């Protein structure tokens, strides 16, 4: 069988992951240990499957189509709420009501939408017949709905992701005209909807604006995450040296940061291994793109960018649905059996 890239690295990672799970179990949290191990296993599993088993164009097409179709359900609920004014699950940030539908939080909805945008980009470059104008219109319309859906989720992570995506596309894909076009389009949309876009962004980033002006403490930025991170770091500094190295066996809490979650669960040793794995894959992905500037490889960079943005304020490694369009996509890009051809 064809061997997956980074196979030895992943075996070490899974072994350490197992040891951390055992430590969580020894703390008396059996179900927590099972959840920690099973959810964390999705990252290497998605990477492995896509780096080994997707060797034909038809296989990749089916995967990408599933990325796109999965967004239909979340979009229906988002648009239903905005059209009818009925809130299925109430959640507000600084007075802005998030249209997250029936999901526990807005993270699930935005993962599906970001996944669809990446899928549309890949489908457009590899599987779309240039003469199929109706399909192009349909994909453009769906992309527009996705962007509208993301807007109604009022997420700082999404704003950061989209800004970085535009910058990366302009520089890495050599489309510098995209920057002035994006700015002009935002100005036009903002003027057409009565300055609501700018007003909502000011509200969304109000704490950050106040902090930059010196009016509030850093504890209040990012919806209070600044204070949460400080409290956990203070707690970690007071831990015995052994627990700093191998962790406390705590995997649940209001960390609001994936790296803090891993630090407390498995200590510095597990965090360094996790970061080493992610950065190794990211560097390999960048090298692959720099050698061959293909849309598929650039899509892999988009997925990585979103994963790190999501990790700053949420528990990205604990969301199984996030792994296919990020590290699964990276695995597909590093799959030596599949050589994509842009149309």
GROMACS .gro file of C-alpha atoms in nm:
model
  343
    1UNK     CA    1   0.000   0.000   0.000
    2UNK     CA    2   0.113   0.354  -0.071
    3UNK     CA    3   0.249   0.510   0.247
    4UNK     CA    4   0.101   0.838   0.365
    5UNK     CA    5   0.339   1.133   0.407
    6UNK     CA    6   0.442   1.207   0.767
    7UNK     CA    7   0.334   0.852   0.864
    8UNK     CA    8   0.596   0.818   1.142
    9UNK     CA    9   0.513   1.163   1.279
   10UNK     CA   10   0.145   1.075   1.295
   11UNK     CA   11   0.214   0.742   1.468
   12UNK     CA   12   0.408   0.924   1.739
   13UNK     CA   13   0.128   1.181   1.764
   14UNK     CA   14  -0.140   0.911   1.803
   15UNK     CA   15   0.069   0.731   2.066
   16UNK     CA   16   0.109   1.050   2.273
   17UNK     CA   17  -0.258   1.124   2.218
   18UNK     CA   18  -0.338   0.782   2.364
   19UNK     CA   19  -0.118   0.846   2.669
   20UNK     CA   20  -0.286   1.182   2.732
   21UNK     CA   21  -0.627   1.013   2.702
   22UNK     CA   22  -0.519   0.752   2.958
   23UNK     CA   23  -0.417   1.032   3.195
   24UNK     CA   24  -0.760   1.192   3.153
   25UNK     CA   25  -0.917   0.853   3.225
   26UNK     CA   26  -0.706   0.816   3.542
   27UNK     CA   27  -0.853   1.146   3.663
   28UNK     CA   28  -1.187   0.967   3.676
   29UNK     CA   29  -1.330   1.104   3.352
   30UNK     CA   30  -1.391   0.795   3.138
   31UNK     CA   31  -1.632   0.949   2.887
   32UNK     CA   32  -1.419   1.263   2.865
   33UNK     CA   33  -1.115   1.052   2.782
   34UNK     CA   34  -1.303   0.866   2.510
   35UNK     CA   35  -1.432   1.194   2.366
   36UNK     CA   36  -1.088   1.353   2.376
   37UNK     CA   37  -0.922   1.061   2.197
   38UNK     CA   38  -1.195   1.007   1.937
   39UNK     CA   39  -1.236   1.374   1.843
   40UNK     CA   40  -0.860   1.437   1.831
   41UNK     CA   41  -0.819   1.132   1.608
   42UNK     CA   42  -1.013   1.298   1.325
   43UNK     CA   43  -0.715   1.516   1.229
   44UNK     CA   44  -0.474   1.231   1.144
   45UNK     CA   45  -0.761   1.016   1.013
   46UNK     CA   46  -0.879   1.274   0.759
   47UNK     CA   47  -0.522   1.347   0.653
   48UNK     CA   48  -0.443   0.979   0.608
   49UNK     CA   49  -0.758   0.894   0.411
   50UNK     CA   50  -0.714   1.185   0.169
   51UNK     CA   51  -0.340   1.131   0.126
   52UNK     CA   52  -0.378   0.760   0.040
   53UNK     CA   53  -0.721   0.671  -0.097
   54UNK     CA   54  -0.815   0.966  -0.321
   55UNK     CA   55  -0.612   0.871  -0.626
   56UNK     CA   56  -0.863   0.933  -0.908
   57UNK     CA   57  -1.023   1.253  -1.035
   58UNK     CA   58  -1.373   1.109  -0.984
   59UNK     CA   59  -1.293   1.044  -0.616
   60UNK     CA   60  -1.173   1.398  -0.562
   61UNK     CA   61  -1.473   1.540  -0.746
   62UNK     CA   62  -1.711   1.349  -0.519
   63UNK     CA   63  -1.527   1.482  -0.212
   64UNK     CA   64  -1.536   1.843  -0.331
   65UNK     CA   65  -1.902   1.821  -0.429
   66UNK     CA   66  -1.978   1.695  -0.075
   67UNK     CA   67  -1.795   2.001   0.061
   68UNK     CA   68  -2.027   2.226  -0.137
   69UNK     CA   69  -2.356   2.042  -0.082
   70UNK     CA   70  -2.305   2.027   0.295
   71UNK     CA   71  -2.365   2.404   0.315
   72UNK     CA   72  -2.724   2.389   0.192
   73UNK     CA   73  -2.874   2.288   0.528
   74UNK     CA   74  -2.700   2.563   0.733
   75UNK     CA   75  -2.778   2.829   0.472
   76UNK     CA   76  -3.146   2.738   0.472
   77UNK     CA   77  -3.169   2.803   0.846
   78UNK     CA   78  -2.967   3.124   0.830
   79UNK     CA   79  -3.177   3.270   0.549
   80UNK     CA   80  -3.500   3.146   0.709
   81UNK     CA   81  -3.425   3.343   1.023
   82UNK     CA   82  -3.335   3.660   0.836
   83UNK     CA   83  -3.635   3.645   0.603
   84UNK     CA   84  -3.894   3.557   0.868
   85UNK     CA   85  -3.734   3.733   1.164
   86UNK     CA   86  -3.788   3.420   1.373
   87UNK     CA   87  -3.487   3.322   1.587
   88UNK     CA   88  -3.437   2.947   1.617
   89UNK     CA   89  -3.156   2.974   1.872
   90UNK     CA   90  -3.081   3.310   2.029
   91UNK     CA   91  -2.721   3.420   2.059
   92UNK     CA   92  -2.604   3.779   2.044
   93UNK     CA   93  -2.266   3.947   2.044
   94UNK     CA   94  -2.266   4.317   2.140
   95UNK     CA   95  -2.631   4.339   2.032
   96UNK     CA   96  -2.578   4.167   1.696
   97UNK     CA   97  -2.802   3.858   1.678
   98UNK     CA   98  -2.624   3.563   1.519
   99UNK     CA   99  -2.831   3.356   1.275
  100UNK     CA  100  -2.670   3.026   1.370
  101UNK     CA  101  -2.984   2.818   1.324
  102UNK     CA  102  -3.028   2.506   1.536
  103UNK     CA  103  -2.657   2.467   1.612
  104UNK     CA  104  -2.509   2.493   1.959
  105UNK     CA  105  -2.294   2.785   1.850
  106UNK     CA  106  -2.201   2.977   1.536
  107UNK     CA  107  -1.881   2.776   1.486
  108UNK     CA  108  -2.059   2.479   1.328
  109UNK     CA  109  -2.243   2.694   1.074
  110UNK     CA  110  -1.936   2.888   0.970
  111UNK     CA  111  -1.727   2.571   0.931
  112UNK     CA  112  -1.974   2.438   0.674
  113UNK     CA  113  -1.984   2.772   0.493
  114UNK     CA  114  -1.605   2.814   0.480
  115UNK     CA  115  -1.576   2.454   0.363
  116UNK     CA  116  -1.823   2.527   0.082
  117UNK     CA  117  -1.629   2.836  -0.031
  118UNK     CA  118  -1.310   2.630  -0.052
  119UNK     CA  119  -1.499   2.356  -0.236
  120UNK     CA  120  -1.646   2.601  -0.487
  121UNK     CA  121  -1.300   2.743  -0.556
  122UNK     CA  122  -1.160   2.394  -0.626
  123UNK     CA  123  -1.462   2.286  -0.833
  124UNK     CA  124  -1.442   2.603  -1.043
  125UNK     CA  125  -1.077   2.542  -1.130
  126UNK     CA  126  -1.086   2.165  -1.190
  127UNK     CA  127  -1.431   2.028  -1.265
  128UNK     CA  128  -1.626   2.313  -1.423
  129UNK     CA  129  -1.659   2.305  -1.799
  130UNK     CA  130  -1.584   2.657  -1.920
  131UNK     CA  131  -1.889   2.652  -2.148
  132UNK     CA  132  -2.135   2.575  -1.869
  133UNK     CA  133  -2.249   2.930  -1.800
  134UNK     CA  134  -2.554   2.830  -1.594
  135UNK     CA  135  -2.332   2.632  -1.358
  136UNK     CA  136  -2.101   2.931  -1.325
  137UNK     CA  137  -2.395   3.154  -1.238
  138UNK     CA  138  -2.520   2.898  -0.985
  139UNK     CA  139  -2.179   2.873  -0.817
  140UNK     CA  140  -2.141   3.252  -0.806
  141UNK     CA  141  -2.488   3.282  -0.655
  142UNK     CA  142  -2.410   3.014  -0.395
  143UNK     CA  143  -2.080   3.186  -0.313
  144UNK     CA  144  -2.269   3.512  -0.258
  145UNK     CA  145  -2.515   3.338  -0.026
  146UNK     CA  146  -2.222   3.189   0.165
  147UNK     CA  147  -2.068   3.533   0.217
  148UNK     CA  148  -2.404   3.672   0.328
  149UNK     CA  149  -2.442   3.378   0.566
  150UNK     CA  150  -2.098   3.442   0.714
  151UNK     CA  151  -2.185   3.808   0.758
  152UNK     CA  152  -2.493   3.720   0.965
  153UNK     CA  153  -2.283   3.502   1.195
  154UNK     CA  154  -2.088   3.811   1.309
  155UNK     CA  155  -1.759   3.632   1.372
  156UNK     CA  156  -1.421   3.799   1.424
  157UNK     CA  157  -1.250   3.477   1.316
  158UNK     CA  158  -1.438   3.487   0.987
  159UNK     CA  159  -1.348   3.851   0.924
  160UNK     CA  160  -0.981   3.775   0.992
  161UNK     CA  161  -0.996   3.467   0.768
  162UNK     CA  162  -1.154   3.650   0.474
  163UNK     CA  163  -0.906   3.940   0.499
  164UNK     CA  164  -0.614   3.696   0.501
  165UNK     CA  165  -0.765   3.499   0.212
  166UNK     CA  166  -0.791   3.810  -0.004
  167UNK     CA  167  -0.433   3.912   0.077
  168UNK     CA  168  -0.300   3.561   0.009
  169UNK     CA  169  -0.492   3.540  -0.319
  170UNK     CA  170  -0.362   3.876  -0.432
  171UNK     CA  171   0.003   3.797  -0.357
  172UNK     CA  172   0.033   3.420  -0.396
  173UNK     CA  173  -0.191   3.387  -0.702
  174UNK     CA  174  -0.054   3.710  -0.846
  175UNK     CA  175  -0.390   3.888  -0.869
  176UNK     CA  176  -0.302   4.225  -0.716
  177UNK     CA  177  -0.608   4.386  -0.872
  178UNK     CA  178  -0.818   4.191  -0.620
  179UNK     CA  179  -0.718   4.423  -0.333
  180UNK     CA  180  -0.860   4.749  -0.480
  181UNK     CA  181  -1.156   4.554  -0.619
  182UNK     CA  182  -1.241   4.411  -0.277
  183UNK     CA  183  -1.213   4.750  -0.109
  184UNK     CA  184  -1.426   4.916  -0.377
  185UNK     CA  185  -1.689   4.643  -0.354
  186UNK     CA  186  -1.711   4.677   0.024
  187UNK     CA  187  -1.750   5.055  -0.005
  188UNK     CA  188  -2.022   5.010  -0.268
  189UNK     CA  189  -2.214   4.751  -0.064
  190UNK     CA  190  -2.185   4.962   0.250
  191UNK     CA  191  -2.329   5.267   0.071
  192UNK     CA  192  -2.614   5.063  -0.081
  193UNK     CA  193  -2.727   4.927   0.257
  194UNK     CA  194  -2.709   5.259   0.438
  195UNK     CA  195  -2.371   5.226   0.609
  196UNK     CA  196  -2.491   4.912   0.791
  197UNK     CA  197  -2.178   4.711   0.700
  198UNK     CA  198  -1.942   4.962   0.859
  199UNK     CA  199  -2.174   5.012   1.155
  200UNK     CA  200  -2.196   4.638   1.224
  201UNK     CA  201  -1.819   4.594   1.198
  202UNK     CA  202  -1.766   4.879   1.444
  203UNK     CA  203  -2.008   4.708   1.683
  204UNK     CA  204  -1.845   4.368   1.634
  205UNK     CA  205  -1.498   4.505   1.705
  206UNK     CA  206  -1.611   4.765   1.960
  207UNK     CA  207  -1.409   4.617   2.248
  208UNK     CA  208  -1.097   4.595   2.035
  209UNK     CA  209  -1.144   4.956   1.921
  210UNK     CA  210  -1.188   5.069   2.282
  211UNK     CA  211  -0.876   4.876   2.385
  212UNK     CA  212  -0.673   5.033   2.103
  213UNK     CA  213  -0.790   5.374   2.223
  214UNK     CA  214  -0.672   5.289   2.576
  215UNK     CA  215  -1.019   5.299   2.729
  216UNK     CA  216  -1.044   4.938   2.856
  217UNK     CA  217  -0.819   4.655   2.970
  218UNK     CA  218  -0.705   4.375   2.742
  219UNK     CA  219  -0.919   4.143   2.957
  220UNK     CA  220  -1.226   4.252   2.761
  221UNK     CA  221  -1.099   4.208   2.404
  222UNK     CA  222  -1.221   3.923   2.182
  223UNK     CA  223  -1.544   3.884   2.379
  224UNK     CA  224  -1.356   3.857   2.706
  225UNK     CA  225  -1.109   3.597   2.583
  226UNK     CA  226  -0.817   3.819   2.680
  227UNK     CA  227  -0.910   3.784   3.046
  228UNK     CA  228  -0.985   3.413   3.012
  229UNK     CA  229  -0.644   3.343   2.857
  230UNK     CA  230  -0.470   3.543   3.130
  231UNK     CA  231  -0.643   3.349   3.407
  232UNK     CA  232  -0.550   3.013   3.255
  233UNK     CA  233  -0.189   3.119   3.200
  234UNK     CA  234  -0.165   3.235   3.561
  235UNK     CA  235  -0.306   2.898   3.672
  236UNK     CA  236  -0.057   2.713   3.451
  237UNK     CA  237   0.239   2.906   3.595
  238UNK     CA  238   0.140   2.783   3.941
  239UNK     CA  239   0.136   2.415   3.842
  240UNK     CA  240   0.407   2.171   3.953
  241UNK     CA  241   0.686   2.130   3.699
  242UNK     CA  242   0.581   1.773   3.617
  243UNK     CA  243   0.227   1.881   3.527
  244UNK     CA  244   0.369   2.159   3.313
  245UNK     CA  245   0.558   1.896   3.114
  246UNK     CA  246   0.299   1.615   3.089
  247UNK     CA  247  -0.020   1.813   3.152
  248UNK     CA  248  -0.298   1.806   3.409
  249UNK     CA  249  -0.528   1.571   3.223
  250UNK     CA  250  -0.789   1.844   3.181
  251UNK     CA  251  -0.931   1.863   2.832
  252UNK     CA  252  -1.255   2.049   2.899
  253UNK     CA  253  -1.301   2.405   3.014
  254UNK     CA  254  -1.368   2.753   2.885
  255UNK     CA  255  -1.025   2.779   2.726
  256UNK     CA  256  -1.149   2.950   2.406
  257UNK     CA  257  -0.808   2.869   2.258
  258UNK     CA  258  -0.706   2.532   2.117
  259UNK     CA  259  -0.343   2.566   2.218
  260UNK     CA  260  -0.438   2.634   2.582
  261UNK     CA  261  -0.663   2.326   2.577
  262UNK     CA  262  -0.375   2.110   2.456
  263UNK     CA  263  -0.132   2.268   2.702
  264UNK     CA  264  -0.351   2.176   3.000
  265UNK     CA  265  -0.440   1.832   2.866
  266UNK     CA  266  -0.091   1.710   2.775
  267UNK     CA  267   0.150   1.979   2.887
  268UNK     CA  268   0.440   2.134   2.698
  269UNK     CA  269   0.540   1.797   2.549
  270UNK     CA  270   0.203   1.743   2.379
  271UNK     CA  271   0.174   2.107   2.274
  272UNK     CA  272   0.518   2.104   2.108
  273UNK     CA  273   0.434   1.780   1.928
  274UNK     CA  274   0.099   1.922   1.811
  275UNK     CA  275   0.254   2.248   1.690
  276UNK     CA  276   0.540   2.058   1.529
  277UNK     CA  277   0.292   1.847   1.336
  278UNK     CA  278   0.079   2.142   1.223
  279UNK     CA  279   0.375   2.357   1.121
  280UNK     CA  280   0.546   2.067   0.942
  281UNK     CA  281   0.233   2.004   0.736
  282UNK     CA  282   0.192   2.378   0.672
  283UNK     CA  283   0.553   2.421   0.559
  284UNK     CA  284   0.523   2.117   0.331
  285UNK     CA  285   0.204   2.263   0.189
  286UNK     CA  286   0.369   2.600   0.125
  287UNK     CA  287   0.667   2.431  -0.044
  288UNK     CA  288   0.430   2.231  -0.262
  289UNK     CA  289   0.248   2.546  -0.368
  290UNK     CA  290   0.566   2.744  -0.433
  291UNK     CA  291   0.697   2.468  -0.662
  292UNK     CA  292   0.369   2.435  -0.849
  293UNK     CA  293   0.124   2.725  -0.826
  294UNK     CA  294  -0.196   2.521  -0.860
  295UNK     CA  295  -0.542   2.613  -0.737
  296UNK     CA  296  -0.570   2.290  -0.534
  297UNK     CA  297  -0.253   2.366  -0.341
  298UNK     CA  298  -0.364   2.723  -0.281
  299UNK     CA  299  -0.695   2.588  -0.148
  300UNK     CA  300  -0.489   2.384   0.098
  301UNK     CA  301  -0.330   2.707   0.220
  302UNK     CA  302  -0.676   2.861   0.258
  303UNK     CA  303  -0.784   2.567   0.475
  304UNK     CA  304  -0.473   2.594   0.693
  305UNK     CA  305  -0.526   2.969   0.735
  306UNK     CA  306  -0.883   2.919   0.852
  307UNK     CA  307  -0.780   2.641   1.093
  308UNK     CA  308  -0.525   2.861   1.269
  309UNK     CA  309  -0.769   3.157   1.284
  310UNK     CA  310  -1.031   2.929   1.437
  311UNK     CA  311  -0.777   2.786   1.683
  312UNK     CA  312  -0.711   3.128   1.836
  313UNK     CA  313  -1.060   3.170   1.979
  314UNK     CA  314  -1.214   2.821   1.963
  315UNK     CA  315  -1.118   2.455   2.002
  316UNK     CA  316  -1.045   2.376   1.637
  317UNK     CA  317  -0.898   2.034   1.711
  318UNK     CA  318  -1.220   1.932   1.889
  319UNK     CA  319  -1.444   1.988   1.583
  320UNK     CA  320  -1.445   1.670   1.368
  321UNK     CA  321  -1.631   1.849   1.087
  322UNK     CA  322  -1.346   2.100   1.056
  323UNK     CA  323  -1.080   1.840   0.973
  324UNK     CA  324  -1.182   1.727   0.617
  325UNK     CA  325  -1.163   2.073   0.456
  326UNK     CA  326  -0.841   2.162   0.639
  327UNK     CA  327  -0.603   1.873   0.709
  328UNK     CA  328  -0.793   1.632   0.486
  329UNK     CA  329  -0.747   1.880   0.202
  330UNK     CA  330  -0.377   1.911   0.288
  331UNK     CA  331  -0.353   1.532   0.269
  332UNK     CA  332  -0.513   1.541  -0.075
  333UNK     CA  333  -0.261   1.802  -0.189
  334UNK     CA  334   0.030   1.590  -0.065
  335UNK     CA  335  -0.111   1.272  -0.224
  336UNK     CA  336   0.154   1.168  -0.477
  337UNK     CA  337  -0.092   0.938  -0.654
  338UNK     CA  338  -0.312   1.227  -0.760
  339UNK     CA  339  -0.188   1.494  -0.999
  340UNK     CA  340  -0.462   1.754  -1.054
  341UNK     CA  341  -0.498   1.929  -1.387
  342UNK     CA  342  -0.658   2.273  -1.399
  343UNK     CA  343  -0.907   2.340  -1.676
   0.00000   0.00000   0.00000
